[in-house]
Tab-separated table of C-alpha atoms and ligand atoms in Angstrom:
chain	number	residue	atom	x	y	z
A	109	MET	CA	-19.763	14.805	5.830
A	110	ARG	CA	-16.263	13.422	6.338
A	111	ILE	CA	-16.080	9.478	5.850
A	112	LEU	CA	-13.525	7.555	6.355
A	113	ILE	CA	-13.357	3.811	5.195
A	114	LEU	CA	-11.897	0.619	5.654
A	115	GLY	CA	-11.828	-1.178	3.344
A	116	GLY	CA	-10.243	-4.016	1.490
A	117	ILE	CA	-13.133	-5.870	-0.233
A	118	GLY	CA	-15.507	-5.496	-2.676
A	119	GLU	CA	-18.191	-4.035	-1.015
A	120	ALA	CA	-16.315	-1.249	0.231
A	121	VAL	CA	-15.367	-0.285	-3.132
A	122	ARG	CA	-18.655	-0.120	-4.500
A	123	LEU	CA	-19.166	1.911	-0.884
A	124	THR	CA	-16.693	4.585	-1.809
A	125	GLN	CA	-18.294	4.474	-5.806
A	126	ARG	CA	-21.191	5.658	-4.306
A	127	LEU	CA	-20.465	7.889	-1.303
A	128	ALA	CA	-17.333	9.800	-3.211
A	129	PRO	CA	-19.463	11.868	-5.178
A	130	VAL	CA	-21.608	13.582	-1.967
A	131	HIS	CA	-19.456	13.173	0.831
A	132	THR	CA	-15.222	14.193	1.281
A	133	VAL	CA	-14.206	10.574	1.487
A	134	THR	CA	-10.661	8.739	2.111
A	135	TYR	CA	-10.473	5.248	1.427
A	136	SER	CA	-7.826	2.966	3.286
A	137	VAL	CA	-6.476	-0.081	2.335
A	138	ALA	CA	-3.576	-2.805	4.785
A	139	GLY	CA	-1.506	-2.206	1.425
A	140	LYS	CA	-0.700	-2.198	-2.181
A	141	GLY	CA	-2.980	-4.085	-4.240
A	142	ARG	CA	-4.696	-4.238	-7.710
A	143	ALA	CA	-5.200	-1.089	-8.594
A	144	LEU	CA	-8.211	0.619	-7.843
A	145	ASP	CA	-10.077	3.561	-9.946
A	146	LEU	CA	-11.711	5.597	-7.342
A	147	PRO	CA	-12.754	9.422	-7.090
A	148	CYS	CA	-11.309	9.616	-4.058
A	149	PRO	CA	-7.684	9.763	-1.962
A	150	THR	CA	-7.438	6.398	-1.279
A	151	ARG	CA	-5.032	6.249	1.631
A	152	MET	CA	-2.170	2.878	1.556
A	153	GLY	CA	-0.726	0.610	4.916
A	154	GLY	CA	-1.673	0.456	8.473
A	155	PHE	CA	-2.231	3.411	10.713
A	156	GLY	CA	0.024	2.021	13.339
A	157	GLY	CA	-2.685	0.279	15.612
A	158	ALA	CA	-5.749	1.830	17.506
A	159	ALA	CA	-4.048	4.772	18.498
A	160	GLY	CA	-2.490	5.651	14.916
A	161	LEU	CA	-5.928	5.551	13.500
A	162	ALA	CA	-7.399	7.606	16.180
A	163	ALA	CA	-4.837	9.993	15.446
A	164	PHE	CA	-5.653	9.974	12.032
A	165	LEU	CA	-9.527	10.327	12.485
A	166	SER	CA	-8.651	13.546	14.804
A	167	GLU	CA	-5.919	15.156	12.475
A	168	ASN	CA	-7.896	15.150	9.412
A	169	GLY	CA	-11.282	15.718	11.102
A	170	ILE	CA	-13.137	12.310	10.039
A	171	GLU	CA	-16.875	12.499	11.230
A	172	LEU	CA	-17.134	9.290	10.643
A	173	LEU	CA	-15.972	6.035	10.640
A	174	ILE	CA	-17.178	3.001	7.914
A	175	ASP	CA	-15.764	-0.497	9.009
A	176	ALA	CA	-16.271	-1.854	5.580
A	177	THR	CA	-13.314	-4.377	6.338
A	178	HIS	CA	-13.288	-9.133	5.925
A	179	PRO	CA	-15.536	-10.052	8.105
A	180	TYR	CA	-12.001	-11.928	8.860
A	181	ALA	CA	-9.667	-8.775	9.541
A	182	ALA	CA	-10.351	-9.073	13.047
A	183	GLN	CA	-7.566	-6.831	14.120
A	184	ILE	CA	-8.388	-3.576	12.244
A	185	SER	CA	-11.819	-3.537	13.589
A	186	ARG	CA	-10.962	-4.176	16.703
A	187	ASN	CA	-8.366	-1.080	16.430
A	188	ALA	CA	-11.667	0.924	14.913
A	189	ALA	CA	-13.642	0.495	17.903
A	190	GLN	CA	-11.583	1.705	19.926
A	191	ALA	CA	-10.130	4.206	17.966
A	192	ALA	CA	-13.704	5.944	17.632
A	193	GLN	CA	-14.135	4.725	21.090
A	194	ALA	CA	-11.149	7.452	22.097
A	195	THR	CA	-12.609	10.312	19.577
A	196	SER	CA	-16.164	10.540	20.062
A	197	ILE	CA	-16.159	9.457	16.168
A	198	PRO	CA	-19.360	7.194	15.331
A	199	LEU	CA	-18.697	3.867	14.031
A	200	TRP	CA	-20.479	2.169	12.050
A	201	ALA	CA	-19.880	-1.333	9.669
A	202	CYS	CA	-21.049	-3.158	6.952
A	203	ARG	CA	-20.886	-7.083	8.293
A	204	ARG	CA	-21.764	-9.530	5.197
A	205	PRO	CA	-24.145	-11.705	6.592
A	206	ALA	CA	-22.271	-15.521	7.119
A	207	TRP	CA	-23.085	-18.158	4.752
A	208	ARG	CA	-25.194	-20.680	6.527
A	209	PRO	CA	-25.341	-25.042	5.471
A	210	GLN	CA	-28.303	-25.703	3.449
A	211	PRO	CA	-29.644	-29.504	2.206
A	212	GLY	CA	-26.969	-31.142	1.570
A	213	ASP	CA	-24.310	-29.635	3.369
A	214	ASP	CA	-21.615	-31.685	5.401
A	215	TRP	CA	-20.031	-28.543	7.116
A	216	ARG	CA	-17.744	-29.475	9.879
A	217	GLY	CA	-16.616	-25.560	11.628
A	218	VAL	CA	-13.785	-25.341	13.451
A	219	ALA	CA	-11.495	-22.358	15.364
A	220	ASP	CA	-8.172	-22.465	14.054
A	221	TRP	CA	-5.575	-23.803	11.730
A	222	ALA	CA	-4.873	-26.591	14.604
A	223	GLY	CA	-8.368	-27.650	14.195
A	224	ILE	CA	-7.826	-27.590	10.414
A	225	VAL	CA	-5.748	-29.548	10.700
A	226	ALA	CA	-6.712	-32.437	12.761
A	227	ALA	CA	-9.963	-32.392	10.658
A	228	LEU	CA	-8.162	-33.062	7.475
A	229	ARG	CA	-6.574	-36.409	9.242
A	230	ASP	CA	-8.867	-38.378	7.075
A	231	PHE	CA	-8.574	-36.597	3.740
A	232	ARG	CA	-6.419	-36.754	1.161
A	233	ARG	CA	-6.468	-33.620	-1.600
A	234	PRO	CA	-8.207	-31.050	0.048
A	235	PHE	CA	-8.631	-28.222	-1.360
A	236	PHE	CA	-8.034	-24.726	0.317
A	237	THR	CA	-9.672	-21.326	-0.170
A	238	MET	CA	-8.649	-19.073	2.909
A	239	GLY	CA	-5.877	-17.020	1.274
A	240	LEU	CA	-2.289	-17.233	2.025
A	241	GLU	CA	-1.929	-19.066	5.702
A	242	PRO	CA	-2.260	-22.781	4.115
A	243	LEU	CA	1.374	-21.244	2.329
A	244	ARG	CA	2.635	-20.853	6.036
A	245	HIS	CA	2.598	-25.106	6.621
A	246	ALA	CA	3.674	-25.626	3.138
A	247	ALA	CA	6.227	-27.825	4.886
A	248	GLU	CA	4.292	-29.688	7.457
A	249	ILE	CA	1.868	-31.312	4.507
A	250	PRO	CA	1.454	-35.380	5.689
A	251	LEU	CA	2.659	-37.679	2.701
A	252	GLU	CA	-0.410	-38.988	2.370
A	253	GLN	CA	-1.845	-35.459	1.079
A	254	HIS	CA	-1.312	-32.996	-1.809
A	255	TRP	CA	-3.071	-29.288	-1.771
A	256	LEU	CA	-4.719	-27.355	-3.948
A	257	VAL	CA	-4.249	-24.255	-2.245
A	258	ARG	CA	-6.274	-20.945	-4.288
A	259	CYS	CA	-5.872	-17.352	-3.212
A	260	LEU	CA	-4.909	-14.371	-5.035
A	261	ALA	CA	-1.544	-14.028	-5.149
A	262	ALA	CA	1.915	-15.295	-3.733
A	263	GLU	CA	5.130	-16.617	-4.415
A	264	PRO	CA	5.449	-19.673	-6.403
A	265	LEU	CA	6.508	-22.745	-4.053
A	266	ALA	CA	9.073	-25.931	-5.170
A	267	THR	CA	6.598	-28.138	-3.356
A	268	PRO	CA	5.302	-31.261	-5.062
A	269	ARG	CA	3.141	-31.976	-2.735
A	270	LEU	CA	1.355	-28.911	-3.331
A	271	THR	CA	-0.439	-26.911	-6.196
A	272	LEU	CA	-1.263	-23.173	-6.188
A	273	LEU	CA	-3.918	-21.654	-8.162
A	274	CYS	CA	-3.526	-17.667	-8.049
A	275	ALA	CA	-7.099	-16.674	-8.954
A	276	ALA	CA	-9.161	-14.216	-8.394
A	277	GLY	CA	-13.353	-14.336	-8.052
A	278	PRO	CA	-15.992	-14.175	-8.940
A	279	PHE	CA	-16.230	-17.648	-9.330
A	280	ALA	CA	-19.074	-19.491	-12.196
A	281	LEU	CA	-20.556	-23.107	-10.571
A	282	GLU	CA	-19.618	-24.511	-13.665
A	283	GLN	CA	-15.738	-23.588	-13.210
A	284	GLU	CA	-15.600	-24.556	-9.679
A	285	LEU	CA	-17.192	-28.174	-10.652
A	286	VAL	CA	-14.663	-28.549	-12.862
A	287	LEU	CA	-12.036	-27.449	-11.000
A	288	LEU	CA	-12.902	-29.742	-7.882
A	289	ARG	CA	-13.795	-32.758	-10.246
A	290	GLU	CA	-10.313	-31.964	-12.133
A	291	SER	CA	-8.287	-31.647	-8.883
A	292	ARG	CA	-9.942	-35.159	-7.436
A	293	VAL	CA	-10.737	-32.868	-4.306
A	294	ASP	CA	-12.168	-35.162	-1.177
A	295	VAL	CA	-12.390	-31.864	1.363
A	296	LEU	CA	-13.317	-28.114	0.937
A	297	VAL	CA	-11.278	-25.555	3.483
A	298	ALA	CA	-13.309	-22.233	3.521
A	299	LYS	CA	-13.769	-18.933	5.607
A	300	ASN	CA	-17.412	-18.668	6.438
A	301	SER	CA	-17.117	-14.702	4.173
A	302	GLY	CA	-20.392	-14.551	3.131
A	303	GLY	CA	-21.339	-12.302	-0.183
A	304	ASP	CA	-22.144	-14.303	-3.454
A	305	ALA	CA	-18.955	-13.672	-5.580
A	306	VAL	CA	-17.153	-16.727	-3.772
A	307	ALA	CA	-20.077	-18.619	-3.479
A	308	ALA	CA	-20.159	-21.087	-5.831
A	309	LYS	CA	-17.441	-23.334	-4.088
A	310	LEU	CA	-19.846	-24.543	-1.668
A	311	ALA	CA	-22.696	-25.487	-3.974
A	312	ALA	CA	-20.073	-27.206	-6.264
A	313	ALA	CA	-19.170	-29.387	-2.975
A	314	ARG	CA	-22.401	-29.917	-1.848
A	315	GLN	CA	-23.145	-31.291	-5.404
A	316	LEU	CA	-20.202	-33.122	-5.263
A	317	HIS	CA	-20.210	-34.890	-1.644
A	318	VAL	CA	-17.856	-33.033	-0.961
A	319	PRO	CA	-17.267	-32.172	3.347
A	320	VAL	CA	-16.305	-28.601	4.127
A	321	VAL	CA	-14.083	-27.692	6.738
A	322	MET	CA	-15.038	-24.354	7.911
A	323	LEU	CA	-13.042	-22.089	9.802
A	324	GLU	CA	-15.395	-20.051	11.909
A	325	ARG	CA	-15.284	-16.612	11.948
A	326	PRO	CA	-13.682	-14.730	14.290
A	327	THR	CA	-16.257	-12.064	17.159
A	328	LEU	CA	-15.945	-8.745	16.369
A	329	PRO	CA	-17.050	-5.869	18.211
A	330	LYS	CA	-20.400	-3.725	18.123
A	331	ALA	CA	-20.422	-0.856	15.867
A	332	GLU	CA	-22.622	1.988	16.345
A	333	ARG	CA	-24.830	0.542	13.700
A	334	GLU	CA	-24.139	-2.544	11.735
A	335	PHE	CA	-25.463	-3.215	8.321
A	336	ALA	CA	-25.707	-6.328	6.260
A	337	GLU	CA	-25.760	-4.810	2.626
A	338	ILE	CA	-23.774	-1.457	1.737
A	339	GLU	CA	-26.819	-0.160	-0.047
A	340	ARG	CA	-28.741	0.095	3.586
A	341	LEU	CA	-25.807	1.868	4.866
A	342	ALA	CA	-25.302	4.516	2.003
A	343	VAL	CA	-29.111	5.325	2.270
A	344	ALA	CA	-28.641	5.444	6.227
A	345	ILE	CA	-26.074	8.470	5.761
A	346	THR	CA	-27.834	10.182	3.385
A	347	ASN	CA	-30.496	10.386	6.102
A	348	TYR	CA	-28.370	11.129	9.503
A	349	GLN	CA	-29.460	13.510	11.059
A	350	SER	CA	-27.131	15.059	12.408
A	351	PHE	CA	-25.080	16.667	9.444
B	7	NAP	P1	-6.605	-7.168	10.160
B	7	NAP	O1	-5.110	-9.040	10.813
B	7	NAP	O2	-7.328	-7.436	10.727
B	7	NAP	O3	-5.347	-5.949	10.447
B	7	NAP	C1	-3.865	-6.300	10.635
B	7	NAP	C2	-3.978	-4.931	10.800
B	7	NAP	O4	-3.574	-4.098	8.591
B	7	NAP	C3	-4.084	-4.090	11.324
B	7	NAP	O5	-3.678	-3.967	12.115
B	7	NAP	C4	-3.465	-2.401	9.954
B	7	NAP	O6	-2.266	-1.903	10.579
B	7	NAP	C5	-3.632	-3.310	8.400
B	7	NAP	N1	-4.788	-2.670	7.868
B	7	NAP	C6	-6.137	-4.042	8.158
B	7	NAP	N2	-6.733	-3.555	7.107
B	7	NAP	C7	-6.596	-2.089	7.087
B	7	NAP	C8	-7.052	-0.979	6.373
B	7	NAP	N3	-8.776	-1.736	5.213
B	7	NAP	N4	-6.740	0.408	6.513
B	7	NAP	C9	-5.484	0.415	6.484
B	7	NAP	N5	-4.880	-0.751	7.190
B	7	NAP	C10	-5.087	-2.203	8.016
B	7	NAP	O7	-6.680	-7.586	8.393
B	7	NAP	P2	-6.108	-8.807	7.608
B	7	NAP	O8	-6.958	-9.943	7.998
B	7	NAP	O9	-4.534	-8.983	6.965
B	7	NAP	O10	-6.755	-7.649	5.965
B	7	NAP	C11	-6.332	-7.156	5.969
B	7	NAP	C12	-6.489	-6.282	4.384
B	7	NAP	O11	-7.443	-7.334	3.380
B	7	NAP	C13	-8.135	-6.007	5.512
B	7	NAP	O12	-8.324	-4.112	4.884
B	7	NAP	C14	-9.133	-6.926	4.832
B	7	NAP	O13	-10.429	-5.965	4.653
B	7	NAP	C15	-9.205	-7.537	3.548
B	7	NAP	N6	-9.246	-8.598	3.417
B	7	NAP	C16	-8.870	-9.449	4.166
B	7	NAP	C17	-9.373	-10.917	4.152
B	7	NAP	C18	-9.135	-11.941	5.057
B	7	NAP	O14	-9.436	-13.531	4.836
B	7	NAP	N7	-8.511	-11.475	6.221
B	7	NAP	C19	-10.033	-11.475	3.047
B	7	NAP	C20	-10.100	-10.467	2.089
B	7	NAP	C21	-9.572	-8.939	2.274
B	7	NAP	P3	-2.263	-0.906	12.027
B	7	NAP	O15	-2.265	-1.540	13.194
B	7	NAP	O16	-0.492	-0.443	11.553
B	7	NAP	O17	-3.316	0.091	11.814
């Protein structure tokens, strides 16, 4: 089967490694990132919206489109749904289940950046683990706050009230506890990404009674079939009757 996998996260890479030996797979990422050792062609960069993706699907004879992107990558998921509809190519999705608060957690849900700013008003040392967005607001850091921002990679910033930490997960609980304590973090800001790789920060926050400002997930379009785990998706492809 000719499959296009929209990726950009670890599960998508693992799914590709699993499917590529058996199917004709193309793995697609938004831009240049870490070099990937994949047994199939990798396509880098956008398609040019839903219409561009639809054209790619048709021109390359794709028979199954798999959305295995991050739960906050809403635009590409919308494009995938539109392109699948326009071309009548089936769309399957891997949707990571969201984390749920556990006893002892103090989570405060917010919808957007303005909600984050409002929720942080009473705190002094927020720890942001939500990608690059805080860096775009570095000039707006309130005088009484110091920000710790952890992201995959970023240009260094000459802002004395911001500490930038470029690091890729997974992160161990002990590591997160040390970071929160040594940086005197009084609130954690996170996306509800789900999965295990970066979940230890939540356990650390619980243990240290640090509240969590949680950016709510965007609403994603429905796919024809949705799977919480790549293993189930891979098995379903094997059992796919039409092929
Ligand atoms: P987004 O806002 O949903 O997408 C923006 C644009 O980037 C899309 O319209 C598309 O461009 C292009 N794009 C995104 N994913 C692509 C893919 N897999 N293959 C080809 N083009 C893609 O996405 P985002 O939030 O910026 O995330 C970008 C990528 O990083 C995603 O692949 C996602 O899986 C990964 N990622 C995102 C997060 C996050 O928190 N958002 C975290 C970890 C990893 P065109 O319209 O030109 O096709």
